[in-house]
mmCIF file of C-alpha atoms in Angstrom:
data_model
loop_
_atom_site.group_PDB
_atom_site.id
_atom_site.type_symbol
_atom_site.label_atom_id
_atom_site.label_comp_id
_atom_site.label_asym_id
_atom_site.label_seq_id
_atom_site.Cartn_x
_atom_site.Cartn_y
_atom_site.Cartn_z
ATOM 1 C CA UNK A 1 -16.200 -11.341 -16.898
ATOM 2 C CA UNK A 2 -15.552 -8.971 -14.003
ATOM 3 C CA UNK A 3 -13.869 -5.620 -14.453
ATOM 4 C CA UNK A 4 -10.244 -5.454 -13.238
ATOM 5 C CA UNK A 5 -9.713 -3.070 -10.354
ATOM 6 C CA UNK A 6 -7.653 -0.020 -11.277
ATOM 7 C CA UNK A 7 -4.987 0.853 -8.724
ATOM 8 C CA UNK A 8 -4.491 4.611 -8.513
ATOM 9 C CA UNK A 9 -0.893 5.240 -7.506
ATOM 10 C CA UNK A 10 1.841 7.827 -7.352
ATOM 11 C CA UNK A 11 5.163 7.388 -9.145
ATOM 12 C CA UNK A 12 6.730 6.659 -5.743
ATOM 13 C CA UNK A 13 4.221 3.855 -5.150
ATOM 14 C CA UNK A 14 4.859 2.317 -8.570
ATOM 15 C CA UNK A 15 8.618 2.375 -7.936
ATOM 16 C CA UNK A 16 8.172 0.713 -4.536
ATOM 17 C CA UNK A 17 6.092 -2.112 -6.052
ATOM 18 C CA UNK A 18 8.553 -2.574 -8.928
ATOM 19 C CA UNK A 19 11.443 -2.810 -6.439
ATOM 20 C CA UNK A 20 9.612 -5.390 -4.331
ATOM 21 C CA UNK A 21 8.729 -7.418 -7.433
ATOM 22 C CA UNK A 22 12.351 -7.373 -8.622
ATOM 23 C CA UNK A 23 13.571 -8.485 -5.169
ATOM 24 C CA UNK A 24 11.078 -11.361 -5.005
ATOM 25 C CA UNK A 25 11.874 -12.571 -8.534
ATOM 26 C CA UNK A 26 15.649 -12.414 -8.229
ATOM 27 C CA UNK A 27 16.767 -12.724 -4.611
ATOM 28 C CA UNK A 28 13.882 -14.394 -2.778
ATOM 29 C CA UNK A 29 13.208 -17.090 -5.402
ATOM 30 C CA UNK A 30 16.884 -18.156 -5.290
ATOM 31 C CA UNK A 31 16.850 -18.284 -1.482
ATOM 32 C CA UNK A 32 13.766 -20.509 -1.473
ATOM 33 C CA UNK A 33 15.197 -22.784 -4.169
ATOM 34 C CA UNK A 34 18.265 -23.294 -1.970
ATOM 35 C CA UNK A 35 16.100 -24.032 1.085
ATOM 36 C CA UNK A 36 14.168 -26.646 -0.908
ATOM 37 C CA UNK A 37 17.398 -28.282 -2.132
ATOM 38 C CA UNK A 38 18.765 -28.469 1.399
ATOM 39 C CA UNK A 39 15.486 -29.844 2.749
ATOM 40 C CA UNK A 40 15.351 -32.497 0.018
ATOM 41 C CA UNK A 41 18.726 -33.694 1.266
ATOM 42 C CA UNK A 42 17.157 -34.563 4.631
ATOM 43 C CA UNK A 43 15.327 -37.507 3.074
ATOM 44 C CA UNK A 44 11.745 -38.592 3.772
ATOM 45 C CA UNK A 45 9.458 -35.758 2.650
ATOM 46 C CA UNK A 46 6.448 -36.999 4.639
ATOM 47 C CA UNK A 47 8.105 -35.945 7.927
ATOM 48 C CA UNK A 48 10.265 -33.112 6.632
ATOM 49 C CA UNK A 49 9.113 -29.844 8.224
ATOM 50 C CA UNK A 50 11.927 -27.841 6.551
ATOM 51 C CA UNK A 51 10.655 -28.950 3.134
ATOM 52 C CA UNK A 52 7.039 -28.121 4.035
ATOM 53 C CA UNK A 53 8.076 -24.700 5.329
ATOM 54 C CA UNK A 54 10.117 -23.932 2.206
ATOM 55 C CA UNK A 55 7.248 -24.998 -0.086
ATOM 56 C CA UNK A 56 4.804 -22.823 1.892
ATOM 57 C CA UNK A 57 7.173 -19.862 1.633
ATOM 58 C CA UNK A 58 7.511 -20.524 -2.098
ATOM 59 C CA UNK A 59 3.722 -20.518 -2.510
ATOM 60 C CA UNK A 60 3.435 -17.248 -0.579
ATOM 61 C CA UNK A 61 6.163 -15.550 -2.654
ATOM 62 C CA UNK A 62 4.685 -16.751 -5.958
ATOM 63 C CA UNK A 63 1.269 -15.477 -4.865
ATOM 64 C CA UNK A 64 2.751 -12.088 -3.951
ATOM 65 C CA UNK A 65 4.536 -11.922 -7.329
ATOM 66 C CA UNK A 66 1.231 -12.526 -9.135
ATOM 67 C CA UNK A 67 -0.469 -9.895 -6.968
ATOM 68 C CA UNK A 68 2.260 -7.299 -7.648
ATOM 69 C CA UNK A 69 2.248 -7.984 -11.386
ATOM 70 C CA UNK A 70 -1.542 -7.572 -11.440
ATOM 71 C CA UNK A 71 -1.356 -4.314 -9.498
ATOM 72 C CA UNK A 72 1.324 -2.906 -11.797
ATOM 73 C CA UNK A 73 -0.552 -4.032 -14.910
ATOM 74 C CA UNK A 74 -3.697 -2.266 -13.694
ATOM 75 C CA UNK A 75 -2.014 0.795 -12.208
ATOM 76 C CA UNK A 76 -3.150 4.265 -13.092
ATOM 77 C CA UNK A 77 -0.410 6.756 -12.250
ATOM 78 C CA UNK A 78 -1.321 10.152 -10.849
ATOM 79 C CA UNK A 79 0.707 12.972 -12.369
ATOM 80 C CA UNK A 80 1.503 14.874 -9.197
ATOM 81 C CA UNK A 81 2.224 18.089 -11.119
ATOM 82 C CA UNK A 82 -1.435 18.177 -12.160
ATOM 83 C CA UNK A 83 -2.749 17.888 -8.612
ATOM 84 C CA UNK A 84 -4.459 21.029 -7.382
ATOM 85 C CA UNK A 85 -3.238 22.410 -4.080
ATOM 86 C CA UNK A 86 -6.721 23.868 -3.526
ATOM 87 C CA UNK A 87 -8.585 20.603 -2.953
ATOM 88 C CA UNK A 88 -7.680 17.266 -1.422
ATOM 89 C CA UNK A 89 -6.863 14.587 -3.996
ATOM 90 C CA UNK A 90 -4.676 11.503 -4.329
ATOM 91 C CA UNK A 91 -1.109 12.721 -3.958
ATOM 92 C CA UNK A 92 -2.070 15.542 -1.581
ATOM 93 C CA UNK A 93 -0.525 16.024 1.821
ATOM 94 C CA UNK A 94 -3.223 17.300 4.154
ATOM 95 C CA UNK A 95 -2.806 18.934 7.555
ATOM 96 C CA UNK A 96 -5.895 18.470 9.681
ATOM 97 C CA UNK A 97 -6.961 19.289 13.191
ATOM 98 C CA UNK A 98 -8.286 16.192 14.920
ATOM 99 C CA UNK A 99 -10.894 17.504 17.365
ATOM 100 C CA UNK A 100 -11.127 14.223 19.295
ATOM 101 C CA UNK A 101 -7.469 14.339 20.352
ATOM 102 C CA UNK A 102 -7.063 18.124 19.944
ATOM 103 C CA UNK A 103 -3.969 17.727 17.789
ATOM 104 C CA UNK A 104 -2.731 18.451 14.285
ATOM 105 C CA UNK A 105 -2.107 15.451 12.046
ATOM 106 C CA UNK A 106 -0.568 15.265 8.578
ATOM 107 C CA UNK A 107 -1.890 12.665 6.149
ATOM 108 C CA UNK A 108 -0.696 11.741 2.672
ATOM 109 C CA UNK A 109 -3.638 10.671 0.520
ATOM 110 C CA UNK A 110 -2.618 7.708 -1.646
ATOM 111 C CA UNK A 111 -4.257 4.897 -3.599
ATOM 112 C CA UNK A 112 -5.243 1.743 -1.725
ATOM 113 C CA UNK A 113 -2.138 -0.147 -2.886
ATOM 114 C CA UNK A 114 0.169 2.417 -1.242
ATOM 115 C CA UNK A 115 -1.627 2.889 2.073
ATOM 116 C CA UNK A 116 0.591 2.636 5.165
ATOM 117 C CA UNK A 117 -1.092 3.817 8.355
ATOM 118 C CA UNK A 118 2.195 3.730 10.275
ATOM 119 C CA UNK A 119 3.555 6.419 7.912
ATOM 120 C CA UNK A 120 0.248 8.377 7.861
ATOM 121 C CA UNK A 121 -0.340 7.368 4.227
ATOM 122 C CA UNK A 122 -4.070 6.805 4.054
ATOM 123 C CA UNK A 123 -6.057 5.416 1.171
ATOM 124 C CA UNK A 124 -8.538 7.512 -0.757
ATOM 125 C CA UNK A 125 -10.911 4.573 -0.139
ATOM 126 C CA UNK A 126 -10.533 4.614 3.670
ATOM 127 C CA UNK A 127 -13.243 6.373 5.703
ATOM 128 C CA UNK A 128 -11.002 9.357 6.531
ATOM 129 C CA UNK A 129 -9.455 9.538 3.044
ATOM 130 C CA UNK A 130 -12.858 9.336 1.359
ATOM 131 C CA UNK A 131 -14.259 12.095 3.611
ATOM 132 C CA UNK A 132 -11.303 14.409 2.886
ATOM 133 C CA UNK A 133 -11.325 13.941 -0.905
ATOM 134 C CA UNK A 134 -12.399 17.073 -2.776
ATOM 135 C CA UNK A 135 -12.488 19.239 0.354
ATOM 136 C CA UNK A 136 -10.742 22.617 0.765
ATOM 137 C CA UNK A 137 -8.824 24.411 3.500
ATOM 138 C CA UNK A 138 -11.228 25.436 6.262
ATOM 139 C CA UNK A 139 -13.718 22.633 5.570
ATOM 140 C CA UNK A 140 -14.786 20.574 8.574
ATOM 141 C CA UNK A 141 -15.690 16.924 8.015
ATOM 142 C CA UNK A 142 -17.300 14.319 10.236
ATOM 143 C CA UNK A 143 -16.030 10.830 9.543
ATOM 144 C CA UNK A 144 -17.808 7.666 10.632
ATOM 145 C CA UNK A 145 -15.103 5.253 11.816
ATOM 146 C CA UNK A 146 -15.412 1.923 13.632
ATOM 147 C CA UNK A 147 -14.986 3.698 16.988
ATOM 148 C CA UNK A 148 -17.678 6.321 16.331
ATOM 149 C CA UNK A 149 -17.460 9.701 14.612
ATOM 150 C CA UNK A 150 -14.286 11.777 14.245
ATOM 151 C CA UNK A 151 -14.264 15.460 13.360
ATOM 152 C CA UNK A 152 -11.448 16.996 11.291
ATOM 153 C CA UNK A 153 -10.795 20.538 10.078
ATOM 154 C CA UNK A 154 -8.563 20.916 7.039
ATOM 155 C CA UNK A 155 -5.766 23.348 7.915
ATOM 156 C CA UNK A 156 -3.559 22.990 4.834
ATOM 157 C CA UNK A 157 -3.145 21.131 1.550
ATOM 158 C CA UNK A 158 0.022 20.695 -0.497
ATOM 159 C CA UNK A 159 1.435 18.381 -3.110
ATOM 160 C CA UNK A 160 3.962 15.758 -2.122
#
């Protein structure tokens, strides 16, 4: 039997997943049940696109519920008060100089389940996150990314 993946997360990430799970189980399930009832009222199911759409949405939501429950069951929570501000770790906020674009960027290092590139929350498993892990202020890292190699200098580290 294969080993279950552990999801390393912050308290904030756990709360976000719990909120989404609660919403899907309470609100979204009821909405889909109503859509199915309405679609059943249209008659012949073989040509009923509303019914097919509602059943597909139901399958997606049920799959997401199972995924969220699995992630929460296998979550390992990082105690942010125990995170060192001297080295980059999950839960750290890191200021780096991106030499390619000659700009400063701030990244939050999070577990893979919390990653959100649009909010500069990068996974510890991503190429950049992995390269920054364990490094200190002043360290320069070269990161192999799909577009080539990026060079970053760590300017500051703090806890979130």
